[in-house]
Coordinates of C-alpha atoms in Angstrom, one line a residue:
M3 CA -16.6 -21.5 8.1
S4 CA -15.5 -19.2 5.2
S5 CA -16.2 -16.1 7.2
Y6 CA -13.8 -17.2 9.9
R7 CA -11.4 -18.0 7.2
H8 CA -11.9 -14.6 5.6
F9 CA -11.6 -12.9 8.9
A10 CA -8.2 -14.9 9.6
L11 CA -6.9 -13.8 6.1
F12 CA -7.9 -10.2 6.8
V13 CA -6.0 -10.1 10.1
A14 CA -3.0 -11.8 8.5
L15 CA -3.0 -9.2 5.7
A16 CA -3.2 -6.3 8.1
F17 CA -0.5 -7.8 10.2
I18 CA 1.8 -8.2 6.8
W19 CA 1.1 -4.8 5.6
G20 CA 1.9 -3.3 9.1
S21 CA 5.0 -5.3 9.4
L22 CA 6.4 -4.1 6.1
F23 CA 7.2 -0.6 7.5
V24 CA 9.0 -2.1 10.5
F25 CA 11.2 -4.3 8.3
I26 CA 11.9 -1.5 5.9
K27 CA 13.2 0.4 8.9
I28 CA 15.2 -2.6 10.0
G29 CA 17.0 -2.8 6.7
L30 CA 17.7 0.7 6.1
P31 CA 20.8 1.2 8.0
Y32 CA 22.5 -1.6 6.1
V33 CA 21.2 -0.8 2.4
P34 CA 20.8 2.5 0.6
P35 CA 17.0 3.1 0.3
V36 CA 16.3 3.0 -3.4
L37 CA 18.8 0.0 -4.0
F38 CA 17.1 -1.7 -0.9
A39 CA 13.7 -1.3 -2.8
A40 CA 15.1 -2.5 -6.0
L41 CA 16.6 -5.6 -4.6
R42 CA 13.4 -6.3 -2.8
H43 CA 11.3 -6.2 -5.9
D44 CA 14.1 -8.3 -7.8
L45 CA 13.3 -11.2 -5.6
A46 CA 9.7 -10.4 -5.6
A47 CA 9.5 -10.4 -9.4
V48 CA 11.0 -14.0 -9.7
L49 CA 8.6 -15.2 -7.1
T50 CA 5.3 -13.4 -8.4
L51 CA 6.1 -14.3 -12.1
A52 CA 6.6 -18.0 -11.3
Y53 CA 3.3 -17.9 -9.5
A54 CA 1.7 -16.3 -12.2
A55 CA 3.0 -18.7 -14.9
A56 CA 1.7 -21.6 -12.6
V57 CA -1.9 -20.4 -11.9
S58 CA -2.9 -18.4 -15.0
E59 CA -2.8 -18.6 -18.8
R60 CA -2.9 -14.9 -19.7
W61 CA 0.2 -14.2 -17.5
C62 CA 2.3 -12.7 -20.3
P63 CA 1.6 -9.4 -21.8
R64 CA 0.6 -9.7 -25.6
S65 CA -0.9 -6.3 -26.6
R66 CA -0.2 -2.6 -26.3
A67 CA -3.0 -2.4 -23.8
D68 CA -1.3 -5.1 -21.5
W69 CA 2.0 -3.4 -21.8
W70 CA 0.5 -0.2 -20.9
L71 CA -1.2 -1.6 -17.7
V72 CA 2.2 -3.2 -16.7
A73 CA 3.9 0.2 -17.3
L74 CA 1.4 2.0 -15.1
G75 CA 1.9 -0.8 -12.3
A76 CA 5.8 -0.7 -12.6
T77 CA 5.9 3.2 -12.4
F78 CA 3.4 3.9 -9.7
F79 CA 3.0 0.9 -7.6
V80 CA 6.6 -0.3 -7.7
G81 CA 8.9 2.5 -8.9
L82 CA 7.7 5.8 -7.5
Y83 CA 5.8 4.4 -4.6
N84 CA 8.8 2.4 -3.3
A85 CA 11.3 5.1 -4.1
F86 CA 9.7 7.8 -2.1
L87 CA 8.6 5.5 0.7
F88 CA 12.0 3.8 1.4
V89 CA 13.9 7.4 1.3
G90 CA 11.0 8.9 3.4
Q91 CA 11.1 6.1 6.0
G92 CA 14.8 6.9 6.8
D93 CA 13.7 10.1 8.6
V94 CA 10.2 8.8 10.2
T95 CA 9.1 6.1 12.6
S96 CA 7.6 3.1 11.0
S97 CA 4.3 3.9 12.6
I98 CA 4.1 7.4 11.1
A99 CA 4.8 6.0 7.8
A100 CA 2.0 3.4 8.1
I101 CA -0.4 6.1 9.2
L102 CA 0.3 8.3 6.4
T103 CA 0.2 5.6 3.9
A104 CA -3.5 4.8 5.1
T105 CA -4.5 7.9 3.4
N106 CA -4.3 5.9 0.1
P107 CA -8.1 5.1 -0.2
I108 CA -9.0 8.8 0.5
L109 CA -6.5 10.1 -2.1
A110 CA -7.6 7.6 -4.5
A111 CA -11.3 8.8 -4.1
M112 CA -10.0 12.3 -4.6
F113 CA -8.2 11.5 -8.0
A114 CA -11.1 9.3 -9.2
W115 CA -13.6 12.3 -8.3
V116 CA -11.5 14.3 -11.0
L117 CA -10.7 11.6 -13.4
I118 CA -13.7 9.2 -13.5
P119 CA -16.8 11.3 -13.9
A120 CA -18.9 8.4 -12.5
E121 CA -17.4 8.5 -9.1
R122 CA -18.2 12.1 -8.2
L123 CA -17.9 12.8 -4.3
S124 CA -20.8 14.1 -2.4
K125 CA -20.6 16.7 0.1
R126 CA -20.0 14.2 2.7
G127 CA -17.2 12.8 0.8
I128 CA -15.7 16.2 0.4
T129 CA -15.8 16.6 4.2
G130 CA -14.0 13.1 4.4
L131 CA -11.2 14.2 2.2
F132 CA -10.8 17.6 4.3
L133 CA -10.7 15.3 7.5
G134 CA -8.1 13.2 5.8
F135 CA -5.8 16.1 5.1
V136 CA -6.3 17.3 8.7
G137 CA -5.3 14.1 9.8
V138 CA -2.2 14.2 7.9
G139 CA -1.2 17.6 9.2
L140 CA -1.6 16.1 12.8
V141 CA 0.5 13.1 12.1
A142 CA 3.3 15.0 10.1
N143 CA 3.2 17.9 12.5
P144 CA 5.3 20.2 10.3
D145 CA 7.3 22.9 12.1
L146 CA 6.9 25.9 9.8
S147 CA 8.7 28.5 12.0
G148 CA 12.0 27.6 10.4
P149 CA 13.8 25.4 7.9
L150 CA 12.1 22.1 7.3
G151 CA 13.5 19.4 9.4
A152 CA 14.3 15.8 8.3
E153 CA 11.1 14.5 10.0
T154 CA 9.1 16.9 8.1
V155 CA 10.9 16.0 4.8
G156 CA 10.5 12.3 5.5
A157 CA 6.8 12.7 6.2
G158 CA 6.5 14.6 3.0
L159 CA 8.1 12.0 0.9
V160 CA 5.8 9.2 2.3
I161 CA 2.8 11.3 1.6
L162 CA 4.2 11.7 -2.0
S163 CA 4.8 7.9 -2.1
T164 CA 1.1 7.2 -1.2
T165 CA -0.1 10.1 -3.6
C166 CA 1.8 8.0 -6.5
L167 CA 0.1 4.8 -5.2
A168 CA -3.3 6.5 -5.3
F169 CA -3.0 8.2 -8.5
G170 CA -1.7 4.8 -10.2
S171 CA -4.5 2.8 -8.7
V172 CA -7.0 5.3 -10.6
L173 CA -5.0 5.1 -13.8
V174 CA -5.1 1.3 -13.7
Q175 CA -8.8 1.4 -13.1
R176 CA -9.2 3.4 -16.3
A177 CA -7.0 1.3 -18.3
S178 CA -7.8 -2.0 -20.1
G179 CA -6.1 -5.2 -20.9
D180 CA -6.6 -8.9 -20.9
L181 CA -3.5 -9.6 -18.6
S182 CA -4.3 -11.7 -15.5
T183 CA -4.0 -10.1 -12.1
A184 CA -1.2 -12.4 -11.2
G185 CA 0.7 -11.6 -14.3
F186 CA 0.1 -7.9 -13.8
V187 CA 1.7 -8.1 -10.4
G188 CA 4.7 -10.1 -11.6
W189 CA 5.7 -8.0 -14.5
S190 CA 5.0 -4.9 -12.5
N191 CA 7.6 -6.2 -10.0
L192 CA 10.0 -7.0 -12.7
L193 CA 9.9 -3.7 -14.7
G194 CA 9.5 -1.5 -11.4
A195 CA 12.7 -3.2 -10.0
G196 CA 14.6 -2.2 -13.2
L197 CA 13.3 1.4 -12.9
L198 CA 14.3 1.4 -9.1
H199 CA 17.8 0.2 -10.2
V200 CA 18.0 3.0 -12.9
V201 CA 17.0 5.6 -10.3
S202 CA 19.5 4.0 -7.8
L203 CA 22.3 4.4 -10.2
G204 CA 21.8 8.2 -10.5
L205 CA 21.8 8.9 -6.7
P206 CA 25.0 9.5 -4.5
G207 CA 25.7 6.8 -2.1
E208 CA 23.6 4.3 -3.9
S209 CA 26.0 1.4 -4.7
L210 CA 26.5 -2.2 -3.9
S211 CA 29.8 -1.3 -2.1
A212 CA 27.6 0.6 0.3
V213 CA 25.6 -2.5 1.2
D214 CA 26.4 -4.1 4.5
L215 CA 24.7 -7.4 4.1
T216 CA 24.2 -8.4 7.8
G217 CA 21.6 -11.0 8.7
E218 CA 19.2 -8.2 9.6
A219 CA 19.5 -6.7 6.2
L220 CA 19.2 -10.0 4.3
F221 CA 16.2 -11.1 6.5
A222 CA 14.5 -7.8 5.8
I223 CA 14.9 -8.1 2.0
V224 CA 13.8 -11.7 1.9
Y225 CA 10.8 -10.9 4.2
L226 CA 9.7 -7.8 2.1
A227 CA 10.0 -9.9 -1.1
V228 CA 8.6 -13.3 -0.1
V229 CA 6.0 -12.3 2.5
G230 CA 5.4 -8.6 1.5
S231 CA 5.3 -8.9 -2.1
G232 CA 4.5 -12.6 -2.6
L233 CA 2.3 -13.9 0.1
S234 CA 0.5 -10.7 0.6
A235 CA -0.5 -10.3 -2.9
I236 CA -2.1 -13.9 -3.0
I237 CA -4.0 -13.1 0.1
Y238 CA -4.9 -9.6 -1.1
F239 CA -6.3 -10.8 -4.5
H240 CA -8.2 -13.7 -2.8
L241 CA -10.0 -11.3 -0.3
L242 CA -10.7 -8.7 -3.1
H243 CA -12.6 -11.5 -5.0
A244 CA -14.4 -12.7 -1.9
L245 CA -15.2 -9.3 0.1
G246 CA -14.7 -6.6 -2.4
A247 CA -12.7 -3.5 -2.5
V248 CA -14.5 -1.5 0.2
E249 CA -13.7 -4.2 2.9
I250 CA -10.1 -4.6 1.6
N251 CA -9.6 -0.7 2.1
L252 CA -10.1 -1.3 5.7
V253 CA -6.9 -3.3 6.0
S254 CA -5.1 0.1 5.5
Y255 CA -6.7 1.1 9.0
A256 CA -5.8 -1.9 10.7
A257 CA -2.2 -2.3 9.5
P258 CA -0.9 0.7 11.6
I259 CA -2.0 -0.9 14.8
F260 CA 0.2 -3.9 14.0
T261 CA 3.0 -1.5 12.9
A262 CA 2.8 0.4 16.2
V263 CA 3.0 -2.8 18.2
L264 CA 5.9 -4.3 16.2
G265 CA 7.7 -1.0 16.1
W266 CA 7.5 -0.7 19.9
L267 CA 8.7 -4.4 20.2
L268 CA 11.4 -4.4 17.6
L269 CA 12.6 -0.7 17.4
A270 CA 11.5 0.8 20.8
E271 CA 9.2 3.3 18.7
T272 CA 6.6 5.2 20.3
L273 CA 3.5 7.2 19.1
S274 CA 2.6 10.5 20.3
P275 CA -0.9 11.4 21.2
L276 CA -1.1 13.8 18.3
S277 CA -0.2 11.0 15.8
V278 CA -3.0 8.9 17.3
L279 CA -5.4 11.7 17.0
G280 CA -4.3 12.1 13.3
F281 CA -4.8 8.5 12.9
L282 CA -8.4 8.6 14.1
T283 CA -9.1 11.7 12.1
I284 CA -7.8 9.9 8.9
S285 CA -10.0 7.1 9.8
A286 CA -13.1 9.4 10.2
G287 CA -12.4 10.8 6.8
F288 CA -12.2 7.4 5.3
V289 CA -15.6 6.5 6.8
L290 CA -17.2 9.7 5.3
V291 CA -15.5 9.2 1.8
K292 CA -16.8 5.6 1.7
H293 CA -20.0 6.1 3.6
D294 CA -22.4 4.8 1.1
E295 CA -20.3 1.8 0.2
L296 CA -19.6 1.0 3.8
R297 CA -23.5 1.2 4.5
A298 CA -24.1 -1.1 1.5
E299 CA -21.6 -3.6 2.9
A300 CA -23.3 -3.5 6.4
R301 CA -26.6 -4.0 4.8
K302 CA -25.4 -7.0 3.0
L303 CA -23.8 -8.4 6.0
S304 CA -27.1 -8.1 8.0
W305 CA -29.1 -9.8 5.3
Q306 CA -26.6 -12.7 5.2
S307 CA -26.7 -13.0 9.0
L308 CA -30.6 -13.3 8.7
G309 CA -30.3 -15.7 6.0
R310 CA -28.3 -17.9 8.1
S311 CA -30.6 -17.6 11.2

């Protein structure tokens, strides 16, 4: 029964992650992008810190190592990632943003290859990195014959946001601390929201007077905070403990499918054949980068199936 439960949670997480790009796109016409991200994480901080206080003892940072961990999460996972993503999504479809963000595991492997000596990539892994970058080029499809268009700049910002997320994940992996995972998420949301507000104050057009708080905008903020940052974090860390990091990475490749369907239903967005080819190329790159881990997982699952038979 637990395997069915894990599968249902996996699908639910993929749906949530995929839907986030759509609801960002829905809210952007009404709220300046960086302020939009800040307001989302204001509410998310309240929810995740309350959850952390309820379920864990070590939810509050006590040491310099704890605060360093939180600073990394606030800067890379919340601040830089969301600032570049929300601005970039103003000029690309939600599906394109989801596909480009799916390069996160590939980029993380590249940074780990450089920063963590024990995680050296094989020739197969290097080929996977190359395929991932080729896939990004197919999806972004930049026009290099003249001045960069808005879509190209938007795609570049989404890639930059994913690069920050991947780099931050490797830095967090290298860091140490006794803070609980729930506490890390909550405090990262709180400090990251503050960082986003500071950035927002320095940008033109980013003020509360520019917010048109329609029903769509309010629903988008609440959905992104409650479901996107709250519920998804609970499901993610449950599955991470139950399934491991390799299988969780697969969610990144299921999410764009839900994004494409929801984008078509709610925003009338479509995907070009070149973007689909790029997504498949990025997925192939992931398989090559994570080949050994995926093979080990498949072996483990086959042994478990034999044990049940």
